[in-house]
Amino acid sequence: TPSYWDPATALDPMVAQKFALKSTSQEYKRVEDCFMLTLWDKNWRIRIQSIERVQNVSLWQSYRVKRSTICSREHDEKAALHKYVRCWVFHGCPSDVASKVIQQGFNRSYTSNGKVYGKGVYFARDASYSTYPKYSAPDKHGVQYMFAARAAVGEYCRGKMDQLAPDVRDARIDLLYDSTVDNVKDPSIFVTYNDAQAYPEYLIKFKQDGNPPPPTNCKPAHPDYRPNVFSQCELLERSLAIDERTYGRDHPEVAITL
């Protein structure tokens, strides 16, 4: 598990837990900056209520195995981690679905919120897409729910209406693409078809004023957007051990590695 997780998870690794981040912490600021960067319209009033780290050992282990499987197909696994993993993409959902995601992950039976690019689980590059109430329906208190997820999107192709799986990538060995997107050159929507492809790392609760305009996809990425928000991008797991030895387990910089 990530070295920056709270050790309380070790008491019962079979139970998913949430840990509220302090608004003054670097970890909170990193998630907040990523969320706010891709809202695009800075005049639209959105107020974050809380950011919680999700710690689910079972889901994390499943995600790591799937991520490794996708990246190990390439000759350079480190380069593959940079190319095929997104940290983070966004997924909005109602509060009752959020509780299921925390426990069971992004299961298509209750998290599929589209079909234009395939019948999988939809993730948005931009938070502005997932803040739309159609995707993150407010609860009775007006609070909306969105996940900042790590996703092993792998090799992707353009999605098609109602397709149940990505297209064939290599017919010689019946190898499929890993996900589908809205625009292969500059994707703003990712659709995954394997529940273990994404991990719900942070739950962001927020409120917004008025009725926002419907989101649009296929927009160019924000000039400051990076597929991986972590500044050091030392993505191989050995970097966790290096950071822990250098800074100590609780140092906030440990949180920037994959």
PDB file of C-alpha atoms in Angstrom, residues 48-163:
ATOM      1  CA  ILE A  48     -15.123  22.322  -1.638  1.00  0.00           C
ATOM      2  CA  GLN A  49     -16.654  20.960   1.556  1.00  0.00           C
ATOM      3  CA  SER A  50     -14.112  18.213   2.215  1.00  0.00           C
ATOM      4  CA  ILE A  51     -11.490  15.974   0.631  1.00  0.00           C
ATOM      5  CA  GLU A  52     -11.124  12.439   1.974  1.00  0.00           C
ATOM      6  CA  ARG A  53      -8.463   9.868   1.157  1.00  0.00           C
ATOM      7  CA  VAL A  54      -9.918   6.434   0.437  1.00  0.00           C
ATOM      8  CA  GLN A  55      -7.946   3.500   1.824  1.00  0.00           C
ATOM      9  CA  ASN A  56      -9.145   0.150   0.532  1.00  0.00           C
ATOM     10  CA  VAL A  57      -6.387  -2.459   0.566  1.00  0.00           C
ATOM     11  CA  SER A  58      -8.240  -4.987  -1.581  1.00  0.00           C
ATOM     12  CA  LEU A  59      -9.084  -2.448  -4.295  1.00  0.00           C
ATOM     13  CA  TRP A  60      -5.570  -1.028  -4.234  1.00  0.00           C
ATOM     14  CA  GLN A  61      -3.998  -4.439  -4.706  1.00  0.00           C
ATOM     15  CA  SER A  62      -6.352  -5.258  -7.593  1.00  0.00           C
ATOM     16  CA  TYR A  63      -5.552  -1.931  -9.234  1.00  0.00           C
ATOM     17  CA  ARG A  64      -1.801  -2.459  -8.878  1.00  0.00           C
ATOM     18  CA  VAL A  65      -2.000  -5.900 -10.487  1.00  0.00           C
ATOM     19  CA  LYS A  66      -4.048  -4.583 -13.406  1.00  0.00           C
ATOM     20  CA  ARG A  67      -1.765  -1.565 -13.823  1.00  0.00           C
ATOM     21  CA  SER A  68       1.279  -3.813 -13.847  1.00  0.00           C
ATOM     22  CA  THR A  69      -0.333  -6.102 -16.416  1.00  0.00           C
ATOM     23  CA  ILE A  70      -1.012  -3.192 -18.748  1.00  0.00           C
ATOM     24  CA  CYS A  71       2.416  -1.623 -18.355  1.00  0.00           C
ATOM     25  CA  SER A  72       4.421  -4.852 -18.511  1.00  0.00           C
ATOM     26  CA  ARG A  73       3.426  -5.349 -22.151  1.00  0.00           C
ATOM     27  CA  GLU A  74       5.822  -2.540 -23.032  1.00  0.00           C
ATOM     28  CA  HIS A  75       9.583  -2.896 -23.240  1.00  0.00           C
ATOM     29  CA  ASP A  76      10.155   0.013 -20.858  1.00  0.00           C
ATOM     30  CA  GLU A  77       7.805  -0.368 -17.885  1.00  0.00           C
ATOM     31  CA  LYS A  78       8.828   2.975 -16.363  1.00  0.00           C
ATOM     32  CA  ALA A  79       7.991   4.801 -19.585  1.00  0.00           C
ATOM     33  CA  ALA A  80       4.750   2.836 -19.768  1.00  0.00           C
ATOM     34  CA  LEU A  81       3.753   4.078 -16.308  1.00  0.00           C
ATOM     35  CA  HIS A  82       4.191   7.659 -17.492  1.00  0.00           C
ATOM     36  CA  LYS A  83       2.281   7.001 -20.705  1.00  0.00           C
ATOM     37  CA  TYR A  84      -0.548   4.725 -19.638  1.00  0.00           C
ATOM     38  CA  VAL A  85      -1.470   5.895 -16.130  1.00  0.00           C
ATOM     39  CA  ARG A  86      -3.553   8.993 -15.323  1.00  0.00           C
ATOM     40  CA  CYS A  87      -3.412  10.660 -11.916  1.00  0.00           C
ATOM     41  CA  TRP A  88      -6.032  11.898 -11.690  1.00  0.00           C
ATOM     42  CA  VAL A  89      -9.223  11.556 -13.703  1.00  0.00           C
ATOM     43  CA  PHE A  90     -12.628  12.498 -12.301  1.00  0.00           C
ATOM     44  CA  HIS A  91     -15.844  10.564 -11.800  1.00  0.00           C
ATOM     45  CA  GLY A  92     -18.996  12.181 -10.427  1.00  0.00           C
ATOM     46  CA  CYS A  93     -21.805  10.154  -8.884  1.00  0.00           C
ATOM     47  CA  PRO A  94     -24.692  10.355  -6.361  1.00  0.00           C
ATOM     48  CA  SER A  95     -23.886   9.904  -2.680  1.00  0.00           C
ATOM     49  CA  ASP A  96     -25.285   6.361  -2.478  1.00  0.00           C
ATOM     50  CA  VAL A  97     -23.117   5.255  -5.401  1.00  0.00           C
ATOM     51  CA  ALA A  98     -20.080   6.924  -3.831  1.00  0.00           C
ATOM     52  CA  SER A  99     -20.447   4.662  -0.810  1.00  0.00           C
ATOM     53  CA  LYS A 100     -20.496   1.593  -3.067  1.00  0.00           C
ATOM     54  CA  VAL A 101     -17.426   2.762  -4.986  1.00  0.00           C
ATOM     55  CA  ILE A 102     -15.470   3.157  -1.756  1.00  0.00           C
ATOM     56  CA  GLN A 103     -16.241  -0.423  -0.773  1.00  0.00           C
ATOM     57  CA  GLN A 104     -16.399  -2.249  -4.120  1.00  0.00           C
ATOM     58  CA  GLY A 105     -14.691   0.051  -6.614  1.00  0.00           C
ATOM     59  CA  PHE A 106     -15.869   1.262 -10.014  1.00  0.00           C
ATOM     60  CA  ASN A 107     -18.226  -1.571 -10.829  1.00  0.00           C
ATOM     61  CA  ARG A 108     -19.964  -1.028 -14.179  1.00  0.00           C
ATOM     62  CA  SER A 109     -23.288  -2.238 -12.805  1.00  0.00           C
ATOM     63  CA  TYR A 110     -23.710   0.992 -10.807  1.00  0.00           C
ATOM     64  CA  THR A 111     -21.102   3.447 -12.136  1.00  0.00           C
ATOM     65  CA  SER A 112     -21.692   3.344 -15.882  1.00  0.00           C
ATOM     66  CA  ASN A 113     -22.974   6.833 -16.706  1.00  0.00           C
ATOM     67  CA  GLY A 114     -22.761   6.898 -20.473  1.00  0.00           C
ATOM     68  CA  LYS A 115     -22.888   4.885 -23.687  1.00  0.00           C
ATOM     69  CA  VAL A 116     -21.748   7.252 -26.444  1.00  0.00           C
ATOM     70  CA  TYR A 117     -18.157   6.014 -26.236  1.00  0.00           C
ATOM     71  CA  GLY A 118     -18.975   2.532 -24.964  1.00  0.00           C
ATOM     72  CA  LYS A 119     -20.754   0.884 -22.043  1.00  0.00           C
ATOM     73  CA  GLY A 120     -18.017   1.155 -19.466  1.00  0.00           C
ATOM     74  CA  VAL A 121     -17.104   3.412 -16.563  1.00  0.00           C
ATOM     75  CA  TYR A 122     -16.622   7.029 -17.615  1.00  0.00           C
ATOM     76  CA  PHE A 123     -13.858   9.277 -16.327  1.00  0.00           C
ATOM     77  CA  ALA A 124     -13.276  12.903 -17.241  1.00  0.00           C
ATOM     78  CA  ARG A 125      -9.942  14.627 -17.688  1.00  0.00           C
ATOM     79  CA  ASP A 126     -11.552  17.874 -16.506  1.00  0.00           C
ATOM     80  CA  ALA A 127     -13.352  18.317 -13.203  1.00  0.00           C
ATOM     81  CA  SER A 128     -15.754  20.713 -14.936  1.00  0.00           C
ATOM     82  CA  TYR A 129     -17.339  17.749 -16.727  1.00  0.00           C
ATOM     83  CA  SER A 130     -17.961  15.710 -13.589  1.00  0.00           C
ATOM     84  CA  THR A 131     -19.323  18.647 -11.572  1.00  0.00           C
ATOM     85  CA  TYR A 132     -22.406  18.762 -13.798  1.00  0.00           C
ATOM     86  CA  PRO A 133     -25.404  17.700 -11.644  1.00  0.00           C
ATOM     87  CA  LYS A 134     -26.435  15.035 -14.169  1.00  0.00           C
ATOM     88  CA  TYR A 135     -23.312  13.087 -13.207  1.00  0.00           C
ATOM     89  CA  SER A 136     -22.827  14.157  -9.588  1.00  0.00           C
ATOM     90  CA  ALA A 137     -26.401  14.577  -8.380  1.00  0.00           C
ATOM     91  CA  PRO A 138     -26.608  16.701  -5.190  1.00  0.00           C
ATOM     92  CA  ASP A 139     -27.821  15.096  -1.985  1.00  0.00           C
ATOM     93  CA  LYS A 140     -30.596  16.622   0.131  1.00  0.00           C
ATOM     94  CA  HIS A 141     -28.096  19.140   1.535  1.00  0.00           C
ATOM     95  CA  GLY A 142     -26.932  20.243  -1.894  1.00  0.00           C
ATOM     96  CA  VAL A 143     -23.599  18.434  -1.593  1.00  0.00           C
ATOM     97  CA  GLN A 144     -22.150  16.773  -4.677  1.00  0.00           C
ATOM     98  CA  TYR A 145     -19.683  13.888  -4.790  1.00  0.00           C
ATOM     99  CA  MET A 146     -16.742  13.307  -7.095  1.00  0.00           C
ATOM    100  CA  PHE A 147     -13.781  10.951  -7.085  1.00  0.00           C
ATOM    101  CA  ALA A 148     -10.269  11.828  -8.121  1.00  0.00           C
ATOM    102  CA  ALA A 149      -9.139   8.436  -9.379  1.00  0.00           C
ATOM    103  CA  ARG A 150      -5.944   6.841 -10.528  1.00  0.00           C
ATOM    104  CA  ALA A 151      -6.602   5.029 -13.793  1.00  0.00           C
ATOM    105  CA  ALA A 152      -4.524   2.656 -15.892  1.00  0.00           C
ATOM    106  CA  VAL A 153      -6.023   3.749 -19.207  1.00  0.00           C
ATOM    107  CA  GLY A 154      -3.367   1.928 -21.237  1.00  0.00           C
ATOM    108  CA  GLU A 155      -3.643   1.952 -25.022  1.00  0.00           C
ATOM    109  CA  TYR A 156      -6.923   3.472 -26.144  1.00  0.00           C
ATOM    110  CA  CYS A 157      -9.044   3.837 -29.261  1.00  0.00           C
ATOM    111  CA  ARG A 158     -12.025   5.997 -30.100  1.00  0.00           C
ATOM    112  CA  GLY A 159     -15.197   4.676 -28.524  1.00  0.00           C
ATOM    113  CA  LYS A 160     -18.392   3.766 -30.315  1.00  0.00           C
ATOM    114  CA  MET A 161     -22.015   3.921 -29.215  1.00  0.00           C
ATOM    115  CA  ASP A 162     -23.050   0.998 -26.998  1.00  0.00           C
ATOM    116  CA  GLN A 163     -19.889  -1.057 -27.552  1.00  0.00           C
TER     117      GLN A 163
END
